[in-house]
Structures are given as structure tokens and as C-alpha cells.
């Protein structure tokens, strides 16, 4: 048996979920994903225009599309719903093996016709390779890889695939990843959280105690209340020394007016708008000690295995796959299990309060089966049937205590039929069914056990006449949400899901797109969408402390569905080796669902937030430019640039919303621009990128004005070298992220007051590939 060293280049095969590639869609191939060396899905997609990451700790990060994430960005695997709980809470990390991805399809903007209401802000479709899509040209293909970095992290990967006879293909693989220490530049918390003018909401978010006392400015009051002085020592009146001072010259007693004594400390002629009291700060202390240069509670470990096979009998293919993922990771935050009353000693010391770190554990098993019929030259071009069963065990831990546990059982079934009745007309019909049983447990659970079911039917039409094309799509969804009340769940105070009523929704989705191509060099596209999204389980029924978000979360079972009218215009051109693309978008939301501040917090606990609905306008733009050429002996090189910005605007007239949240939604991602270059020279490949994140100008409120994080620049580089050793093909690389070791606190990150992004990270890795042809 001889190892074949002949390099065989395969044409990448991607079966599109849509009738055609539509506006806002793009695909990252396997080589791009492997080269990113990202530790999370959000980090892998972060440099796409319009896409940033939630940055929820060292290795837990989801994609944020045009400022939207969570329940508005649907994560799919091979076209089927994947890990629904990741939309409910960012600590439920999306555990994916990026090394097992054939590609990732990005859908920026509303994709509800294809994937339902949860894709109202976009969708991410993971095209993983557990189920082989085609037979290999070799009998067996093996890839092994290893990487280590200066953050005491390491990663190992294995993938082996092959053919059995002429009709069977199989795949087996997995990975192991550990992260023991994440270094950061400087302090974990920004300097302003230790300043005396820190507001109450930032104080809680930054997890610091401000030992302070409010002192009355006695010089502003011209009189002393005689009645208050007489009753000051009587406990039934509950008066303090500050109650003695008054602006009233007279007091009434038995129907007669008597003059109050004059305040000798009064200073006449002062500005009447001066505050009546000022705060004296005795000290500011962290809930728990933090170490300079180290991300708090940053441990992370994850591992996964996958296996699958396919049977090919043209034009039919059957496939079956299995995956298992396990993870254990920390969140840079702490909390108290038992709330204690706060007290001040005014001597620089704080009462003995016990805080525990917040951690997450996750275990998932997924079975998936699919069947396809593909006949390109017929009226019936394609039939796809896919089924998946997903079991998840997600846990939220506070120290050794399991405060939340969610066992999820999710099933999804999707059928698609693609037709071409005429040369200029393509049609897609589809049906989709998803069911989720969520069983909750834990000493402080914030969600009851619940059931959710969704059924959708959809159709998409594509018409092409010369350089003009038209796409139309329609979908209708029926959804049901209900709580399993018999499990002993005790909702918290506030709204806390109301009466936990069952809700049924009927939703309509519509999209239209027109495109015109000029001389095969330029294009213009316009799109209009109407989309609707039903409230998710947490938006309806949440109550009690949500430790991972460090808030008390209250749902509202009376919420209406979100409704969206979306407009988008795109322009692009390709002239020689230069290509340009840009687009602008405007999204008008009715009943936009968001977590609003109440301005209150339980004693010793988290700030209280509740799910609300209000009109919101989202608008922004994206642009990218690429130039490709060759240099020494026809070696390729490329330089590209991009920029994006987004505004999430409060367009509601509700006075409460303007008071609590301001003119913009808080935690908006910053505007940014970046440039990257890559060049190949024989067996060497060099890649460099520089991204500038600007200081946010469009700030919201969290009762108090939201602080703006400083601007920062991220520099990354990667050098690859291919070589042959003892008959094996090897790829070695050295890569670096945040090479300037800058303090980077993304404005959109809920962790920005507790930790910046990781500091300078340099990784060394190697990947070995070999094929057996016989």
C-alpha cells in the first residue's frame, strides 16, 4: 500500500439552501475557517462586514449580525435548527468543530422565508461534514493537527474519511481544546469604575462596591423645622437630622402659622439649581480581588467527536451522522447565592460578603439523517429531506451550586422540493417542523419547564430574463408556546412571566428582491422584506436571577410578535482585478422586544430588567473592496478593505423608554474599518490584518448614560509553510492575534466592565494530511 503524494484539487461543492445566492448572503469555505484559528463561532466570523462577536468571555462568543444576536439570529446545522438555547443566554456556547466545516453560509438581514421568525436578523448555516456529501477520489484521507499558544492553551484535531466500495463513504473525527490562562493587557476593569462619580448601574455591572454616604448641603436651607426638631428623638416618626432643614419659613399647628427658626449655616444668594446633597465616597472595592494582566475565571475546555456515513445510488443519496460535544468554561463574573443586606462601615472596609464564580457546563448529542434526490436536467431537479434530534444538558453553576439546569430535547424535520417548470423560472417549496421540550431544574432557576412547537410552509420563486432577475418568497408559520406548570417552578417578583399563559402565534413572512447586471461588470440589487417573530420562551416566561447575565430577568406572557419592514440596496462592480461592493439597509421594527432597565435592584442582588416592546429603527451600511494580482513568477497576492456601521435607534414615543434606554439601544457595536493583505511565495503564505474599532458615538442609557469604551486597533498575522517529510504532506504555521497587546473592550460586550479581550496571543501549530489511494 503506497501513500499518494500527488495533490488533487477538488472543486468545492456547496448545495445551496436557496434557489439562488441572494442579497446579504456569503459563504466562508473550509480553508478560510481553518486559517482563522478561532476558538468560537463568533470569533471565526468577526471580520465579515456587518458581523461582530458577542465576546462573552475567552471562548464563548456568538455572531452578532448588524447589532442583532440571540433570538434574532438563527444558528443552523445543515439547514436544521441547532442548539436553540444559545439564543436564550450567551453562556450556552455554540459548541462547533470548525475543523469539520465544509463551509459556513451567512445570511445578513431578514431570512425568515427560509428559516422562520428566529432568523429575523439573519442566519448562520453550518455546513459540517459528518455526513459525507460525495465520494472521495482516495480510499482514505487522514488529517491530524495540533496547536499551542502562550495563553496556556492547546488544541488537537483528528479527521479521517474514506470510501467503502463504490457506493459508501464514511467520516470520523473530533477535537480537544483546553485553555488554562488568558492574559490581558493591564487591569481587568476599566479605570473609570474606580472613580467617585461612577453611577449606580455601572457600579453593579462592574461588580464593585462603592462605600459612600450622601451629605446634605445645609447652607442651602434658610430655616430649621421646629416640628422636626421636637420629634427627632421619637422613633415612631422615623426622622433623621437632615429632616430638620427646610425652605419653609412657617409651620402650621392647630390651624395657626408659626415661624421656624433661622438656619445659621444658610448662605444667601446661591444658585437655586444646586443639588441639595452630595456624595462622599469612602472607598471603592471589587466584589472579589482581581489580578492585573489576567482575565478573571477564564478557564475553558471542550471536546467533540463526530461520525457519519452516506450511501450513493445516483440520483439518490442517503446519509446518517452523529455528534457529541462537551464543554466546561468560566464567565468573568461572580454572584451571591444568598442575598445579604448591604451596610457601610465608612472606614474603608466592606462587610464580609461571599461571592462565587459563575461557570457553565454543556453536553450535547445530535443525530442527523438526510436523503436527497438530484436530477439536474429534469423538471423535478431536487428533493431534500432532513431530520435531526438534539439532546442538550446545559448547566449554570455558582461555585459548587447548580443554580440552573436545562435538559432540552429538540427534533427538526425539513423537506424541500426544487422545480424548474421553464428555463427562466425556478421554484422551491418547503415544509418544516420543529419541537422543543425544555426541562428545567436548579435551586435558582429563571425559566420554567416549557414546550415549544413550530410549523412552517414556504415557497420561493426565481425569474430570470436576460440581465434582470426577480425573487419572491412567502412563508406561513404556526407556533405554540406553553409552560409545564406541574414541575414546581416558582416565578420571581415583578412581571416574571405573568400567569405563564399558553400562547399561540400565526406569522407571515414575505420577501422580494430585484437585481440587474450591467455588462457582466456591475450590478444593482434591491430587497424588501416583511418579517414577524414570536416571543421566545425566555421573553415570555423568565423570572428570578439569571446569573450568567448578572441580572434579574422578567418575562411577559402578554408580549406581541415583532414585526419588521426591511429595505436594502446593494451596488457592486468588478473591473479587471478590482472588485467593490456596498449596501445600505433600513429596518423598521414594530414591537421590538428588548430587556429594559427598571432602575431597581434587589438588596445585595442584580439589577432588575424586564422584557418590553417598542418601536425601533435599525439602519446602517457596509462596504468592501478587493484587489488581486500576481508577483514573482506568477505568485498570487491580494489586498482588501472593509467598513461597517450600524445604528439601533429608539423611534418610540414612550417616555419610559427614553428615560431608561435613551435615544439608541445600549451596547451597540462600534463602527469600524479594516484592511488585510496576503501573499504567497511558493510554499509560503503570509496574511496580515489591521482592524480599527472607533469610539461609539451612538450611546444609549442604562437609566444613566452609557459610558463609551475607548477606540482600539487589532492587528493579526499568520505565516504558513507547506513541506513534505518522510512522504507526508505537512503544514506548519505561526499566528498572532492582538499583536499590539491593546486593551480592547467591545462596546457590544456585556463583559466590557469586567474584562477586555485577550491580549497578545501567539500560536504555533502543525497539520498533517495524507491520502491512501489503494
Coordinates of N, CA and C in Angstrom, one line a residue, residues 471-607:
X471 N -36.8 37.7 -7.4 CA -37.0 36.7 -6.5 C -38.2 37.0 -5.5
X472 N -39.1 36.1 -5.3 CA -40.2 36.3 -4.4 C -40.3 35.1 -3.5
X473 N -40.6 35.4 -2.2 CA -40.7 34.3 -1.3 C -41.9 34.6 -0.3
X474 N -42.5 33.5 0.1 CA -43.6 33.6 1.1 C -43.5 32.4 2.1
X475 N -43.8 32.7 3.4 CA -43.8 31.6 4.4 C -44.9 31.9 5.4
X476 N -45.5 30.8 5.9 CA -46.5 31.0 7.0 C -46.1 30.0 8.1
X477 N -46.1 30.5 9.3 CA -45.7 29.8 10.5 C -46.8 29.7 11.5
X478 N -46.9 28.6 12.1 CA -47.8 28.4 13.3 C -46.9 28.0 14.5
X479 N -47.0 28.7 15.6 CA -46.2 28.5 16.7 C -47.0 28.3 18.0
X480 N -46.6 27.5 18.9 CA -47.3 27.3 20.2 C -46.2 27.3 21.3
X481 N -46.4 28.1 22.3 CA -45.5 28.0 23.5 C -46.4 27.8 24.7
X482 N -45.9 26.9 25.6 CA -46.6 26.6 26.8 C -45.7 26.2 27.9
X483 N -46.1 26.5 29.1 CA -45.3 26.1 30.3 C -45.9 24.8 30.9
X484 N -45.0 23.9 31.3 CA -45.4 22.7 32.1 C -45.5 23.1 33.5
X485 N -46.7 23.5 34.0 CA -46.8 24.1 35.3 C -46.6 23.1 36.4
X486 N -46.7 21.8 36.2 CA -46.7 20.9 37.3 C -45.3 20.6 37.8
X487 N -44.3 21.3 37.4 CA -42.9 21.0 37.8 C -42.5 21.8 39.0
X488 N -43.3 22.6 39.7 CA -43.0 23.3 40.9 C -42.2 24.6 40.7
X489 N -42.2 25.1 39.5 CA -41.4 26.3 39.3 C -42.1 27.5 40.0
X490 N -41.3 28.3 40.7 CA -41.8 29.5 41.4 C -41.2 30.7 40.7
X491 N -42.1 31.5 40.0 CA -41.6 32.7 39.4 C -41.2 33.8 40.4
X492 N -40.4 34.7 40.0 CA -39.9 35.7 40.8 C -41.0 36.8 40.9
X493 N -40.6 38.0 41.5 CA -41.4 39.1 41.6 C -41.4 39.9 40.3
X494 N -42.1 41.0 40.2 CA -42.2 41.8 39.0 C -43.1 41.1 38.0
X495 N -42.9 41.3 36.7 CA -43.7 40.7 35.7 C -43.6 39.1 35.7
X496 N -42.3 38.7 35.7 CA -42.0 37.3 35.9 C -42.9 36.3 35.1
X497 N -43.2 36.7 33.8 CA -44.0 35.7 33.0 C -45.4 35.8 33.3
X498 N -45.9 36.8 34.0 CA -47.4 37.0 34.2 C -48.0 35.7 34.8
X499 N -49.0 35.2 34.2 CA -49.7 34.0 34.7 C -49.1 32.7 34.0
X500 N -48.0 32.9 33.2 CA -47.4 31.8 32.5 C -48.5 31.2 31.5
X501 N -49.2 32.1 30.8 CA -50.2 31.6 29.9 C -49.7 31.0 28.7
X502 N -50.4 30.0 28.1 CA -50.1 29.4 26.8 C -50.3 30.5 25.7
X503 N -49.4 30.5 24.8 CA -49.5 31.4 23.7 C -49.5 30.7 22.3
X504 N -50.3 31.1 21.4 CA -50.3 30.6 20.0 C -50.1 31.8 19.1
X505 N -49.3 31.6 18.0 CA -49.0 32.7 17.1 C -49.1 32.2 15.7
X506 N -49.6 33.0 14.8 CA -49.7 32.8 13.4 C -48.9 33.9 12.7
X507 N -47.8 33.6 12.0 CA -46.9 34.6 11.5 C -46.8 34.4 9.9
X508 N -46.6 35.6 9.3 CA -46.4 35.6 7.9 C -45.1 36.3 7.5
X509 N -44.4 35.7 6.6 CA -43.1 36.2 6.1 C -43.2 36.4 4.6
X510 N -42.6 37.5 4.1 CA -42.6 37.8 2.7 C -41.3 38.5 2.4
X511 N -40.7 38.1 1.2 CA -39.5 38.8 0.7 C -39.6 39.0 -0.8
X512 N -39.0 40.0 -1.3 CA -38.9 40.3 -2.7 C -37.5 40.9 -3.0
X513 N -36.9 40.5 -4.1 CA -35.6 41.1 -4.5 C -35.6 41.2 -6.0
X514 N -35.1 42.3 -6.5 CA -34.9 42.6 -7.9 C -33.4 42.9 -8.1
X515 N -32.9 42.4 -9.2 CA -31.4 42.5 -9.5 C -31.2 42.8 -10.9
X516 N -30.3 43.7 -11.2 CA -30.0 44.0 -12.6 C -28.4 44.0 -12.8
X517 N -27.9 43.3 -13.8 CA -26.5 43.2 -14.0 C -26.2 44.0 -15.3
X518 N -25.2 44.8 -15.2 CA -24.8 45.7 -16.3 C -23.5 45.1 -17.0
X519 N -23.6 44.7 -18.2 CA -22.4 44.2 -19.0 C -21.5 43.2 -18.2
X520 N -22.1 42.5 -17.3 CA -21.4 41.5 -16.5 C -20.3 42.1 -15.7
X521 N -20.3 43.4 -15.5 CA -19.3 44.1 -14.7 C -19.8 44.7 -13.5
X522 N -21.1 45.0 -13.4 CA -21.6 45.7 -12.3 C -23.1 45.2 -12.0
X523 N -23.5 45.4 -10.8 CA -24.9 45.0 -10.5 C -25.5 46.0 -9.5
X524 N -26.8 46.0 -9.5 CA -27.6 46.8 -8.5 C -28.7 45.9 -8.1
X525 N -28.9 45.8 -6.7 CA -30.0 44.9 -6.2 C -30.8 45.7 -5.2
X526 N -32.1 45.4 -5.1 CA -32.9 46.0 -4.1 C -33.8 44.9 -3.5
X527 N -34.1 45.0 -2.2 CA -34.8 44.0 -1.5 C -35.8 44.6 -0.5
X528 N -37.0 44.0 -0.4 CA -37.9 44.4 0.6 C -38.4 43.1 1.3
X529 N -38.5 43.2 2.6 CA -39.0 42.1 3.4 C -40.0 42.5 4.4
X530 N -41.0 41.6 4.6 CA -41.9 41.7 5.8 C -41.6 40.5 6.6
X531 N -41.3 40.7 7.9 CA -40.9 39.5 8.7 C -41.6 39.7 10.1
X532 N -41.9 38.5 10.7 CA -42.5 38.5 12.0 C -41.8 37.5 12.9
X533 N -41.7 37.8 14.2 CA -41.0 36.9 15.1 C -41.9 36.8 16.4
X534 N -42.2 35.5 16.8 CA -42.9 35.3 18.0 C -41.9 35.4 19.2
X535 N -42.4 35.9 20.3 CA -41.5 36.0 21.5 C -41.0 34.6 21.9
X536 N -39.8 34.5 22.3 CA -39.2 33.2 22.7 C -39.6 32.9 24.1
X537 N -39.2 31.7 24.6 CA -39.6 31.2 25.9 C -39.1 32.1 27.0
X538 N -37.9 32.6 26.9 CA -37.4 33.5 28.0 C -38.1 34.8 28.0
X539 N -38.4 35.3 26.8 CA -39.1 36.6 26.7 C -40.5 36.5 27.3
X540 N -41.1 35.4 27.2 CA -42.5 35.2 27.7 C -42.5 34.8 29.2
X541 N -41.6 33.9 29.6 CA -41.8 33.3 30.9 C -40.6 33.4 31.9
X542 N -39.6 34.1 31.6 CA -38.4 34.2 32.5 C -38.8 34.9 33.8
X543 N -38.1 34.5 34.9 CA -38.3 35.1 36.2 C -37.1 34.7 37.1
X544 N -36.8 35.5 38.1 CA -35.7 35.2 39.0 C -34.3 35.6 38.4
X545 N -33.3 35.3 39.2 CA -31.9 35.7 38.8 C -31.4 34.9 37.6
X546 N -30.9 35.6 36.6 CA -30.2 34.9 35.5 C -28.7 35.2 35.8
X547 N -28.0 34.3 36.4 CA -26.7 34.6 36.9 C -25.7 34.8 35.7
X548 N -25.8 34.2 34.6 CA -24.9 34.4 33.5 C -24.9 35.8 33.0
X549 N -26.1 36.4 32.9 CA -26.3 37.8 32.5 C -26.1 38.7 33.7
X550 N -26.1 38.2 34.9 CA -25.9 39.0 36.1 C -27.1 40.1 36.2
X551 N -28.3 39.6 36.0 CA -29.5 40.4 36.1 C -30.6 39.6 36.7
X552 N -31.6 40.2 37.2 CA -32.9 39.5 37.4 C -33.7 39.7 36.2
X553 N -34.1 38.7 35.5 CA -34.8 38.7 34.2 C -36.2 38.4 34.4
X554 N -37.1 39.3 33.9 CA -38.5 39.1 34.0 C -39.2 39.1 32.6
X555 N -39.8 38.0 32.3 CA -40.6 37.9 31.0 C -42.0 38.5 31.1
X556 N -42.7 38.4 30.0 CA -44.0 39.0 30.0 C -44.9 38.1 29.0
X557 N -45.8 37.3 29.5 CA -46.5 36.4 28.6 C -47.6 37.1 27.8
X558 N -47.7 38.4 27.8 CA -48.6 39.2 27.0 C -48.0 39.9 25.8
X559 N -46.7 39.6 25.6 CA -46.0 40.3 24.5 C -46.6 39.9 23.2
X560 N -46.6 40.9 22.2 CA -47.0 40.6 20.9 C -45.7 40.2 20.0
X561 N -46.0 39.6 18.9 CA -44.8 39.3 18.0 C -44.2 40.6 17.5
X562 N -42.9 40.5 17.2 CA -42.2 41.6 16.5 C -42.6 41.6 15.0
X563 N -42.7 42.8 14.5 CA -43.0 42.9 13.0 C -42.0 43.8 12.4
X564 N -41.5 43.4 11.3 CA -40.4 44.2 10.6 C -40.7 44.5 9.2
X565 N -40.4 45.7 8.8 CA -40.4 46.1 7.4 C -38.9 46.5 7.1
X566 N -38.3 45.7 6.2 CA -36.9 45.9 5.9 C -36.6 46.2 4.4
X567 N -35.7 47.2 4.2 CA -35.4 47.7 2.9 C -33.8 47.6 2.8
X568 N -33.4 47.2 1.6 CA -31.9 47.1 1.4 C -31.6 47.3 -0.1
X569 N -30.5 48.1 -0.3 CA -30.0 48.4 -1.6 C -28.5 48.1 -1.7
X570 N -28.1 47.4 -2.7 CA -26.7 47.0 -2.9 C -26.2 47.3 -4.2
X571 N -25.0 47.8 -4.3 CA -24.3 48.1 -5.5 C -22.9 47.4 -5.6
X572 N -22.5 46.9 -6.7 CA -21.2 46.3 -6.8 C -20.7 46.3 -8.2
X573 N -19.4 46.1 -8.3 CA -18.7 46.2 -9.6 C -17.4 45.4 -9.6
X574 N -17.0 44.8 -10.7 CA -15.8 44.1 -10.9 C -15.1 44.6 -12.1
X575 N -14.0 45.3 -12.0 CA -13.3 45.8 -13.2 C -11.9 45.3 -13.1
X576 N -11.6 44.4 -14.0 CA -10.2 43.8 -14.0 C -10.0 43.0 -12.8
X577 N -9.0 43.4 -12.0 CA -8.6 42.7 -10.8 C -9.2 43.4 -9.6
X578 N -10.0 44.4 -9.8 CA -10.6 45.2 -8.7 C -12.1 44.9 -8.6
X579 N -12.5 44.6 -7.4 CA -14.0 44.4 -7.1 C -14.4 45.2 -5.9
X580 N -15.6 45.8 -6.0 CA -16.2 46.6 -5.0 C -17.6 46.2 -4.7
X581 N -18.0 46.3 -3.5 CA -19.4 46.0 -3.1 C -19.8 46.9 -1.9
X582 N -21.1 47.3 -1.9 CA -21.6 48.1 -0.8 C -23.1 48.0 -0.7
X583 N -23.6 48.2 0.5 CA -25.0 48.1 0.7 C -25.4 48.9 1.8
X584 N -26.7 49.5 1.8 CA -27.3 50.2 2.8 C -28.6 49.5 3.2
X585 N -29.0 49.6 4.4 CA -30.3 49.0 4.8 C -31.0 49.8 5.9
X586 N -32.3 49.6 5.9 CA -33.2 50.3 6.8 C -34.2 49.3 7.3
X587 N -34.3 49.1 8.6 CA -35.2 48.1 9.2 C -36.1 48.8 10.2
X588 N -37.4 48.8 10.0 CA -38.4 49.4 10.9 C -39.1 48.3 11.7
X589 N -38.9 48.3 13.0 CA -39.5 47.3 13.8 C -40.7 47.9 14.6
X590 N -41.7 47.1 14.6 CA -42.9 47.4 15.5 C -42.9 46.3 16.6
X591 N -43.0 46.7 17.8 CA -43.0 45.8 19.0 C -41.6 45.1 19.0
X592 N -40.6 45.8 18.9 CA -39.2 45.3 19.0 C -39.0 44.9 20.5
X593 N -38.6 43.6 20.7 CA -38.5 43.1 22.1 C -37.1 43.3 22.6
X594 N -37.0 43.9 23.8 CA -35.7 44.2 24.4 C -35.8 44.1 25.9
X595 N -34.6 43.9 26.6 CA -34.6 43.9 28.0 C -34.4 45.3 28.5
X596 N -35.4 45.8 29.2 CA -35.3 47.2 29.6 C -35.0 47.3 31.1
X597 N -34.3 48.3 31.5 CA -34.0 48.5 32.9 C -35.2 49.1 33.6
X598 N -35.4 48.6 34.9 CA -36.4 49.2 35.7 C -35.9 50.3 36.7
X599 N -34.5 50.4 36.8 CA -33.9 51.3 37.7 C -33.9 50.8 39.1
X600 N -34.2 49.5 39.3 CA -34.2 48.9 40.7 C -33.3 47.7 40.7
X601 N -32.9 47.4 41.9 CA -32.1 46.2 42.2 C -32.5 45.6 43.5
X602 N -32.6 44.3 43.7 CA -32.9 43.7 45.0 C -31.7 44.0 45.9
X603 N -31.9 44.0 47.2 CA -30.8 44.2 48.1 C -29.8 43.2 48.0
X604 N -28.5 43.6 47.7 CA -27.4 42.7 47.5 C -27.5 41.9 46.3
X605 N -28.4 42.2 45.3 CA -28.6 41.3 44.2 C -28.3 42.1 42.9
X606 N -28.9 41.6 41.8 CA -28.7 42.1 40.4 C -29.7 43.2 40.1
X607 N -29.4 44.0 39.1 CA -30.4 45.0 38.6 C -31.5 44.2 38.0

